[in-house]
Amino acid sequence: MTAMADWAARLSAARPVLDRASAAELVADVLRENVIDGSLPPGTRLSEETIGNLLGVSRNTLREAFRLLSHENLLVHELHRGVFVRKLAAADVADIYAMRRILETAGVRAAGTATPEAVGEVRRHVEEGQAAAESGDWAAVGTANMRFHRAIAALLASPRVDETMARLLAELRLAFHVMGELRTFHEPYLEDNARIATLLIEGDHERAERELLAYFDTAQAQLLAAYAERAV
């Protein structure tokens, strides 16, 4: 067998693995979005049979998706019990906010060179959150808030940053479940989001960054206080 034929045979042999990996990544994307929108709260047991039937995928594909999400700190495997959506600790929350400060403030500083469409996405998610609030759907307000922050980081126009933010925000949504009444938690941030979006559109990036950092300080303190209360 020539070197070229050997190389082709190796690639052909790898195709089923690549197909499974691609399917697993797509399944992981679906499950991650369900975490982000709050449909899969911490502690939820994920049934291979149920999810496999719903998505029409094999158990091997599903297990690979679970493995990917475990590496993202979204799922945890418990011996003899199964796979569960992870419960975050206070230290996780602090670490997530440290990373968000780096990525989202960089997004704000990049707003001046971002496309009008990218900046418009930030405003669109503000309006999405306001519409959800008017209809009384506070879980949807939380989802719009996730998308708002993802759009801020997306101003960097970096696929790697986008991917990192999706993972961070999925983890953060798990932390939100420690809060009590959703309206009490989410409502004050609607005005903050609108103000930051307006500053970005007006080109006042320095003030937008200050507002965002203050926002992070408040939200992190609020979440950590809720964790502290649960620990008592």
PDB file of C-alpha atoms in Angstrom:
ATOM      1  CA  MET A   1       0.000   0.000   0.000  1.00  0.00           C
ATOM      2  CA  THR A   2       1.364   3.427  -0.952  1.00  0.00           C
ATOM      3  CA  ALA A   3       1.740   6.182   1.630  1.00  0.00           C
ATOM      4  CA  MET A   4      -1.171   8.094   0.022  1.00  0.00           C
ATOM      5  CA  ALA A   5      -3.415   5.002   0.051  1.00  0.00           C
ATOM      6  CA  ASP A   6      -2.484   4.313   3.682  1.00  0.00           C
ATOM      7  CA  TRP A   7      -3.342   7.916   4.622  1.00  0.00           C
ATOM      8  CA  ALA A   8      -6.697   7.647   2.817  1.00  0.00           C
ATOM      9  CA  ALA A   9      -7.487   4.382   4.605  1.00  0.00           C
ATOM     10  CA  ARG A  10      -6.729   5.960   7.966  1.00  0.00           C
ATOM     11  CA  LEU A  11      -9.026   8.882   7.205  1.00  0.00           C
ATOM     12  CA  SER A  12     -11.808   6.549   6.092  1.00  0.00           C
ATOM     13  CA  ALA A  13     -11.450   4.545   9.290  1.00  0.00           C
ATOM     14  CA  ALA A  14     -11.719   7.741  11.326  1.00  0.00           C
ATOM     15  CA  ARG A  15     -14.961   8.860   9.667  1.00  0.00           C
ATOM     16  CA  PRO A  16     -17.354   7.038  12.034  1.00  0.00           C
ATOM     17  CA  VAL A  17     -15.508   8.546  14.993  1.00  0.00           C
ATOM     18  CA  LEU A  18     -15.809  12.016  13.473  1.00  0.00           C
ATOM     19  CA  ASP A  19     -19.506  11.494  12.769  1.00  0.00           C
ATOM     20  CA  ARG A  20     -20.099  10.483  16.381  1.00  0.00           C
ATOM     21  CA  ALA A  21     -18.049  13.398  17.667  1.00  0.00           C
ATOM     22  CA  SER A  22     -19.992  15.835  15.505  1.00  0.00           C
ATOM     23  CA  ALA A  23     -23.305  14.407  16.698  1.00  0.00           C
ATOM     24  CA  ALA A  24     -22.118  14.498  20.312  1.00  0.00           C
ATOM     25  CA  GLU A  25     -21.138  18.161  19.977  1.00  0.00           C
ATOM     26  CA  LEU A  26     -24.563  18.987  18.576  1.00  0.00           C
ATOM     27  CA  VAL A  27     -26.259  17.128  21.442  1.00  0.00           C
ATOM     28  CA  ALA A  28     -23.994  18.962  23.909  1.00  0.00           C
ATOM     29  CA  ASP A  29     -25.045  22.277  22.299  1.00  0.00           C
ATOM     30  CA  VAL A  30     -28.727  21.401  22.774  1.00  0.00           C
ATOM     31  CA  LEU A  31     -28.270  20.399  26.406  1.00  0.00           C
ATOM     32  CA  ARG A  32     -26.116  23.454  27.132  1.00  0.00           C
ATOM     33  CA  GLU A  33     -28.817  25.764  25.779  1.00  0.00           C
ATOM     34  CA  ASN A  34     -31.334  24.010  28.021  1.00  0.00           C
ATOM     35  CA  VAL A  35     -29.098  24.822  30.982  1.00  0.00           C
ATOM     36  CA  ILE A  36     -28.768  28.450  29.855  1.00  0.00           C
ATOM     37  CA  ASP A  37     -32.534  28.926  29.547  1.00  0.00           C
ATOM     38  CA  GLY A  38     -33.115  27.348  32.955  1.00  0.00           C
ATOM     39  CA  SER A  39     -34.866  24.192  31.737  1.00  0.00           C
ATOM     40  CA  LEU A  40     -32.320  21.918  33.438  1.00  0.00           C
ATOM     41  CA  PRO A  41     -31.815  23.101  37.033  1.00  0.00           C
ATOM     42  CA  PRO A  42     -28.981  21.890  39.285  1.00  0.00           C
ATOM     43  CA  GLY A  43     -29.438  18.380  40.597  1.00  0.00           C
ATOM     44  CA  THR A  44     -31.517  17.207  37.632  1.00  0.00           C
ATOM     45  CA  ARG A  45     -30.789  13.577  36.775  1.00  0.00           C
ATOM     46  CA  LEU A  46     -30.290  13.088  33.029  1.00  0.00           C
ATOM     47  CA  SER A  47     -31.796   9.839  31.781  1.00  0.00           C
ATOM     48  CA  GLU A  48     -29.874   8.357  28.861  1.00  0.00           C
ATOM     49  CA  GLU A  49     -32.975   6.521  27.654  1.00  0.00           C
ATOM     50  CA  THR A  50     -35.292   9.531  27.785  1.00  0.00           C
ATOM     51  CA  ILE A  51     -32.896  12.043  26.241  1.00  0.00           C
ATOM     52  CA  GLY A  52     -31.674   9.548  23.649  1.00  0.00           C
ATOM     53  CA  ASN A  53     -35.248   8.858  22.527  1.00  0.00           C
ATOM     54  CA  LEU A  54     -36.156  12.554  22.464  1.00  0.00           C
ATOM     55  CA  LEU A  55     -33.123  13.512  20.366  1.00  0.00           C
ATOM     56  CA  GLY A  56     -32.983  10.326  18.325  1.00  0.00           C
ATOM     57  CA  VAL A  57     -29.335   9.593  19.139  1.00  0.00           C
ATOM     58  CA  SER A  58     -27.486   6.533  20.345  1.00  0.00           C
ATOM     59  CA  ARG A  59     -26.341   5.996  23.916  1.00  0.00           C
ATOM     60  CA  ASN A  60     -22.716   6.240  22.787  1.00  0.00           C
ATOM     61  CA  THR A  61     -23.354   9.656  21.246  1.00  0.00           C
ATOM     62  CA  LEU A  62     -25.204  10.796  24.351  1.00  0.00           C
ATOM     63  CA  ARG A  63     -22.454   9.585  26.671  1.00  0.00           C
ATOM     64  CA  GLU A  64     -19.892  11.501  24.624  1.00  0.00           C
ATOM     65  CA  ALA A  65     -22.067  14.636  24.916  1.00  0.00           C
ATOM     66  CA  PHE A  66     -22.256  14.086  28.681  1.00  0.00           C
ATOM     67  CA  ARG A  67     -18.474  13.779  28.773  1.00  0.00           C
ATOM     68  CA  LEU A  68     -18.059  17.072  26.899  1.00  0.00           C
ATOM     69  CA  LEU A  69     -20.425  18.873  29.269  1.00  0.00           C
ATOM     70  CA  SER A  70     -18.702  17.356  32.291  1.00  0.00           C
ATOM     71  CA  HIS A  71     -15.459  18.944  31.077  1.00  0.00           C
ATOM     72  CA  GLU A  72     -17.373  22.258  30.955  1.00  0.00           C
ATOM     73  CA  ASN A  73     -18.371  21.801  34.614  1.00  0.00           C
ATOM     74  CA  LEU A  74     -22.066  21.567  33.753  1.00  0.00           C
ATOM     75  CA  LEU A  75     -22.612  17.885  34.509  1.00  0.00           C
ATOM     76  CA  VAL A  76     -21.276  15.464  37.088  1.00  0.00           C
ATOM     77  CA  HIS A  77     -21.255  11.656  37.039  1.00  0.00           C
ATOM     78  CA  GLU A  78     -22.099   9.970  40.333  1.00  0.00           C
ATOM     79  CA  LEU A  79     -21.094   6.327  40.622  1.00  0.00           C
ATOM     80  CA  HIS A  80     -24.056   3.934  40.515  1.00  0.00           C
ATOM     81  CA  ARG A  81     -26.469   6.872  40.360  1.00  0.00           C
ATOM     82  CA  GLY A  82     -26.040   8.426  36.937  1.00  0.00           C
ATOM     83  CA  VAL A  83     -25.371  11.838  35.407  1.00  0.00           C
ATOM     84  CA  PHE A  84     -26.668  14.991  37.056  1.00  0.00           C
ATOM     85  CA  VAL A  85     -26.680  18.714  36.332  1.00  0.00           C
ATOM     86  CA  ARG A  86     -23.981  20.138  38.556  1.00  0.00           C
ATOM     87  CA  LYS A  87     -24.610  22.190  41.679  1.00  0.00           C
ATOM     88  CA  LEU A  88     -22.226  25.139  41.913  1.00  0.00           C
ATOM     89  CA  ALA A  89     -20.399  26.314  45.026  1.00  0.00           C
ATOM     90  CA  ALA A  90     -19.772  29.915  46.058  1.00  0.00           C
ATOM     91  CA  ALA A  91     -16.157  29.625  44.857  1.00  0.00           C
ATOM     92  CA  ASP A  92     -17.437  28.724  41.386  1.00  0.00           C
ATOM     93  CA  VAL A  93     -19.548  31.890  41.308  1.00  0.00           C
ATOM     94  CA  ALA A  94     -16.585  34.090  42.241  1.00  0.00           C
ATOM     95  CA  ASP A  95     -14.436  32.449  39.570  1.00  0.00           C
ATOM     96  CA  ILE A  96     -17.118  32.854  36.888  1.00  0.00           C
ATOM     97  CA  TYR A  97     -17.419  36.564  37.646  1.00  0.00           C
ATOM     98  CA  ALA A  98     -13.641  36.999  37.546  1.00  0.00           C
ATOM     99  CA  MET A  99     -13.646  35.546  34.033  1.00  0.00           C
ATOM    100  CA  ARG A 100     -16.674  37.573  32.974  1.00  0.00           C
ATOM    101  CA  ARG A 101     -14.978  40.804  34.028  1.00  0.00           C
ATOM    102  CA  ILE A 102     -12.096  40.000  31.691  1.00  0.00           C
ATOM    103  CA  LEU A 103     -14.170  38.962  28.667  1.00  0.00           C
ATOM    104  CA  GLU A 104     -17.093  41.373  28.820  1.00  0.00           C
ATOM    105  CA  THR A 105     -15.079  44.502  29.574  1.00  0.00           C
ATOM    106  CA  ALA A 106     -12.887  43.558  26.608  1.00  0.00           C
ATOM    107  CA  GLY A 107     -16.089  43.333  24.568  1.00  0.00           C
ATOM    108  CA  VAL A 108     -17.124  46.815  25.678  1.00  0.00           C
ATOM    109  CA  ARG A 109     -13.724  48.228  24.718  1.00  0.00           C
ATOM    110  CA  ALA A 110     -14.042  46.574  21.294  1.00  0.00           C
ATOM    111  CA  ALA A 111     -17.455  48.123  20.650  1.00  0.00           C
ATOM    112  CA  GLY A 112     -15.924  51.027  18.759  1.00  0.00           C
ATOM    113  CA  THR A 113     -14.684  48.719  16.008  1.00  0.00           C
ATOM    114  CA  ALA A 114     -17.605  46.282  16.115  1.00  0.00           C
ATOM    115  CA  THR A 115     -20.200  46.202  13.340  1.00  0.00           C
ATOM    116  CA  PRO A 116     -23.470  48.115  13.838  1.00  0.00           C
ATOM    117  CA  GLU A 117     -25.245  44.760  13.641  1.00  0.00           C
ATOM    118  CA  ALA A 118     -23.196  43.378  16.559  1.00  0.00           C
ATOM    119  CA  VAL A 119     -23.928  46.429  18.708  1.00  0.00           C
ATOM    120  CA  GLY A 120     -27.574  46.183  17.669  1.00  0.00           C
ATOM    121  CA  GLU A 121     -27.683  42.624  19.023  1.00  0.00           C
ATOM    122  CA  VAL A 122     -26.924  43.989  22.493  1.00  0.00           C
ATOM    123  CA  ARG A 123     -29.907  46.344  22.253  1.00  0.00           C
ATOM    124  CA  ARG A 124     -32.118  43.603  20.801  1.00  0.00           C
ATOM    125  CA  HIS A 125     -31.625  41.395  23.840  1.00  0.00           C
ATOM    126  CA  VAL A 126     -32.445  44.329  26.121  1.00  0.00           C
ATOM    127  CA  GLU A 127     -35.751  44.703  24.293  1.00  0.00           C
ATOM    128  CA  GLU A 128     -36.277  40.943  24.467  1.00  0.00           C
ATOM    129  CA  GLY A 129     -35.890  41.096  28.253  1.00  0.00           C
ATOM    130  CA  GLN A 130     -38.235  44.065  28.549  1.00  0.00           C
ATOM    131  CA  ALA A 131     -40.902  42.279  26.496  1.00  0.00           C
ATOM    132  CA  ALA A 132     -40.586  39.166  28.676  1.00  0.00           C
ATOM    133  CA  ALA A 133     -40.945  41.295  31.805  1.00  0.00           C
ATOM    134  CA  GLU A 134     -44.090  42.935  30.452  1.00  0.00           C
ATOM    135  CA  SER A 135     -45.609  39.479  29.928  1.00  0.00           C
ATOM    136  CA  GLY A 136     -44.538  38.367  33.403  1.00  0.00           C
ATOM    137  CA  ASP A 137     -42.186  35.646  32.143  1.00  0.00           C
ATOM    138  CA  TRP A 138     -39.269  36.135  34.513  1.00  0.00           C
ATOM    139  CA  ALA A 139     -37.492  32.942  33.490  1.00  0.00           C
ATOM    140  CA  ALA A 140     -37.410  34.366  29.937  1.00  0.00           C
ATOM    141  CA  VAL A 141     -36.073  37.635  31.368  1.00  0.00           C
ATOM    142  CA  GLY A 142     -33.171  35.615  32.795  1.00  0.00           C
ATOM    143  CA  THR A 143     -32.548  34.015  29.414  1.00  0.00           C
ATOM    144  CA  ALA A 144     -32.585  37.393  27.663  1.00  0.00           C
ATOM    145  CA  ASN A 145     -30.088  38.611  30.248  1.00  0.00           C
ATOM    146  CA  MET A 146     -27.775  35.707  29.383  1.00  0.00           C
ATOM    147  CA  ARG A 147     -28.027  36.601  25.697  1.00  0.00           C
ATOM    148  CA  PHE A 148     -27.393  40.279  26.430  1.00  0.00           C
ATOM    149  CA  HIS A 149     -24.091  39.460  28.125  1.00  0.00           C
ATOM    150  CA  ARG A 150     -23.138  36.984  25.434  1.00  0.00           C
ATOM    151  CA  ALA A 151     -23.725  39.736  22.851  1.00  0.00           C
ATOM    152  CA  ILE A 152     -21.403  42.090  24.749  1.00  0.00           C
ATOM    153  CA  ALA A 153     -18.564  39.563  24.621  1.00  0.00           C
ATOM    154  CA  ALA A 154     -19.412  38.885  20.958  1.00  0.00           C
ATOM    155  CA  LEU A 155     -18.351  42.467  20.144  1.00  0.00           C
ATOM    156  CA  LEU A 156     -14.821  41.041  20.130  1.00  0.00           C
ATOM    157  CA  ALA A 157     -15.775  38.995  17.044  1.00  0.00           C
ATOM    158  CA  SER A 158     -13.845  36.013  18.403  1.00  0.00           C
ATOM    159  CA  PRO A 159     -15.307  32.511  18.001  1.00  0.00           C
ATOM    160  CA  ARG A 160     -13.183  31.317  20.920  1.00  0.00           C
ATOM    161  CA  VAL A 161     -14.550  34.041  23.175  1.00  0.00           C
ATOM    162  CA  ASP A 162     -18.086  33.217  22.028  1.00  0.00           C
ATOM    163  CA  GLU A 163     -17.554  29.569  22.913  1.00  0.00           C
ATOM    164  CA  THR A 164     -16.090  30.434  26.311  1.00  0.00           C
ATOM    165  CA  MET A 165     -18.953  32.791  27.101  1.00  0.00           C
ATOM    166  CA  ALA A 166     -21.554  30.171  26.236  1.00  0.00           C
ATOM    167  CA  ARG A 167     -19.949  27.828  28.744  1.00  0.00           C
ATOM    168  CA  LEU A 168     -19.580  30.495  31.425  1.00  0.00           C
ATOM    169  CA  LEU A 169     -23.169  31.657  31.117  1.00  0.00           C
ATOM    170  CA  ALA A 170     -24.471  28.101  31.257  1.00  0.00           C
ATOM    171  CA  GLU A 171     -22.585  27.673  34.539  1.00  0.00           C
ATOM    172  CA  LEU A 172     -23.877  31.013  35.777  1.00  0.00           C
ATOM    173  CA  ARG A 173     -27.486  30.015  35.095  1.00  0.00           C
ATOM    174  CA  LEU A 174     -26.945  27.128  37.492  1.00  0.00           C
ATOM    175  CA  ALA A 175     -25.979  29.654  40.163  1.00  0.00           C
ATOM    176  CA  PHE A 176     -29.155  31.669  39.562  1.00  0.00           C
ATOM    177  CA  HIS A 177     -31.204  28.805  40.975  1.00  0.00           C
ATOM    178  CA  VAL A 178     -30.096  29.730  44.502  1.00  0.00           C
ATOM    179  CA  MET A 179     -32.047  32.960  44.223  1.00  0.00           C
ATOM    180  CA  GLY A 180     -35.600  33.009  45.484  1.00  0.00           C
ATOM    181  CA  GLU A 181     -38.274  34.900  43.566  1.00  0.00           C
ATOM    182  CA  LEU A 182     -37.088  35.441  39.992  1.00  0.00           C
ATOM    183  CA  ARG A 183     -38.711  38.831  39.527  1.00  0.00           C
ATOM    184  CA  THR A 184     -36.990  40.223  42.613  1.00  0.00           C
ATOM    185  CA  PHE A 185     -33.650  39.064  41.258  1.00  0.00           C
ATOM    186  CA  HIS A 186     -33.940  39.966  37.585  1.00  0.00           C
ATOM    187  CA  GLU A 187     -36.060  43.123  37.492  1.00  0.00           C
ATOM    188  CA  PRO A 188     -33.435  45.640  38.720  1.00  0.00           C
ATOM    189  CA  TYR A 189     -31.003  44.551  36.014  1.00  0.00           C
ATOM    190  CA  LEU A 190     -33.377  45.397  33.158  1.00  0.00           C
ATOM    191  CA  GLU A 191     -32.659  49.089  33.642  1.00  0.00           C
ATOM    192  CA  ASP A 192     -28.923  48.443  34.003  1.00  0.00           C
ATOM    193  CA  ASN A 193     -28.874  46.464  30.746  1.00  0.00           C
ATOM    194  CA  ALA A 194     -30.736  49.228  28.926  1.00  0.00           C
ATOM    195  CA  ARG A 195     -28.337  51.869  30.228  1.00  0.00           C
ATOM    196  CA  ILE A 196     -25.243  49.899  29.190  1.00  0.00           C
ATOM    197  CA  ALA A 197     -26.683  49.235  25.721  1.00  0.00           C
ATOM    198  CA  THR A 198     -27.446  52.941  25.269  1.00  0.00           C
ATOM    199  CA  LEU A 199     -23.906  53.902  26.272  1.00  0.00           C
ATOM    200  CA  LEU A 200     -22.475  51.423  23.761  1.00  0.00           C
ATOM    201  CA  ILE A 201     -24.659  52.795  20.976  1.00  0.00           C
ATOM    202  CA  GLU A 202     -23.669  56.361  21.892  1.00  0.00           C
ATOM    203  CA  GLY A 203     -19.986  55.402  21.883  1.00  0.00           C
ATOM    204  CA  ASP A 204     -19.358  56.159  25.566  1.00  0.00           C
ATOM    205  CA  HIS A 205     -17.360  52.987  26.101  1.00  0.00           C
ATOM    206  CA  GLU A 206     -15.483  54.112  29.209  1.00  0.00           C
ATOM    207  CA  ARG A 207     -18.689  54.814  31.094  1.00  0.00           C
ATOM    208  CA  ALA A 208     -20.251  51.606  29.788  1.00  0.00           C
ATOM    209  CA  GLU A 209     -17.301  49.680  31.213  1.00  0.00           C
ATOM    210  CA  ARG A 210     -17.643  51.391  34.610  1.00  0.00           C
ATOM    211  CA  GLU A 211     -21.362  50.610  34.650  1.00  0.00           C
ATOM    212  CA  LEU A 212     -20.706  46.993  33.733  1.00  0.00           C
ATOM    213  CA  LEU A 213     -18.096  46.531  36.459  1.00  0.00           C
ATOM    214  CA  ALA A 214     -20.439  48.008  39.061  1.00  0.00           C
ATOM    215  CA  TYR A 215     -23.141  45.682  37.756  1.00  0.00           C
ATOM    216  CA  PHE A 216     -20.859  42.675  38.230  1.00  0.00           C
ATOM    217  CA  ASP A 217     -19.972  43.731  41.778  1.00  0.00           C
ATOM    218  CA  THR A 218     -23.642  43.991  42.724  1.00  0.00           C
ATOM    219  CA  ALA A 219     -24.714  40.729  41.075  1.00  0.00           C
ATOM    220  CA  GLN A 220     -21.806  38.741  42.472  1.00  0.00           C
ATOM    221  CA  ALA A 221     -22.416  40.055  46.000  1.00  0.00           C
ATOM    222  CA  GLN A 222     -26.116  39.209  45.675  1.00  0.00           C
ATOM    223  CA  LEU A 223     -25.423  35.628  44.583  1.00  0.00           C
ATOM    224  CA  LEU A 224     -22.738  35.027  47.202  1.00  0.00           C
ATOM    225  CA  ALA A 225     -25.067  36.318  49.910  1.00  0.00           C
ATOM    226  CA  ALA A 226     -27.690  33.801  48.781  1.00  0.00           C
ATOM    227  CA  TYR A 227     -25.110  31.010  48.933  1.00  0.00           C
ATOM    228  CA  ALA A 228     -24.083  32.116  52.415  1.00  0.00           C
ATOM    229  CA  GLU A 229     -27.698  32.027  53.586  1.00  0.00           C
ATOM    230  CA  ARG A 230     -28.100  28.474  52.300  1.00  0.00           C
ATOM    231  CA  ALA A 231     -24.957  27.397  54.119  1.00  0.00           C
ATOM    232  CA  VAL A 232     -26.317  28.533  57.502  1.00  0.00           C
TER     233      VAL A 232
END
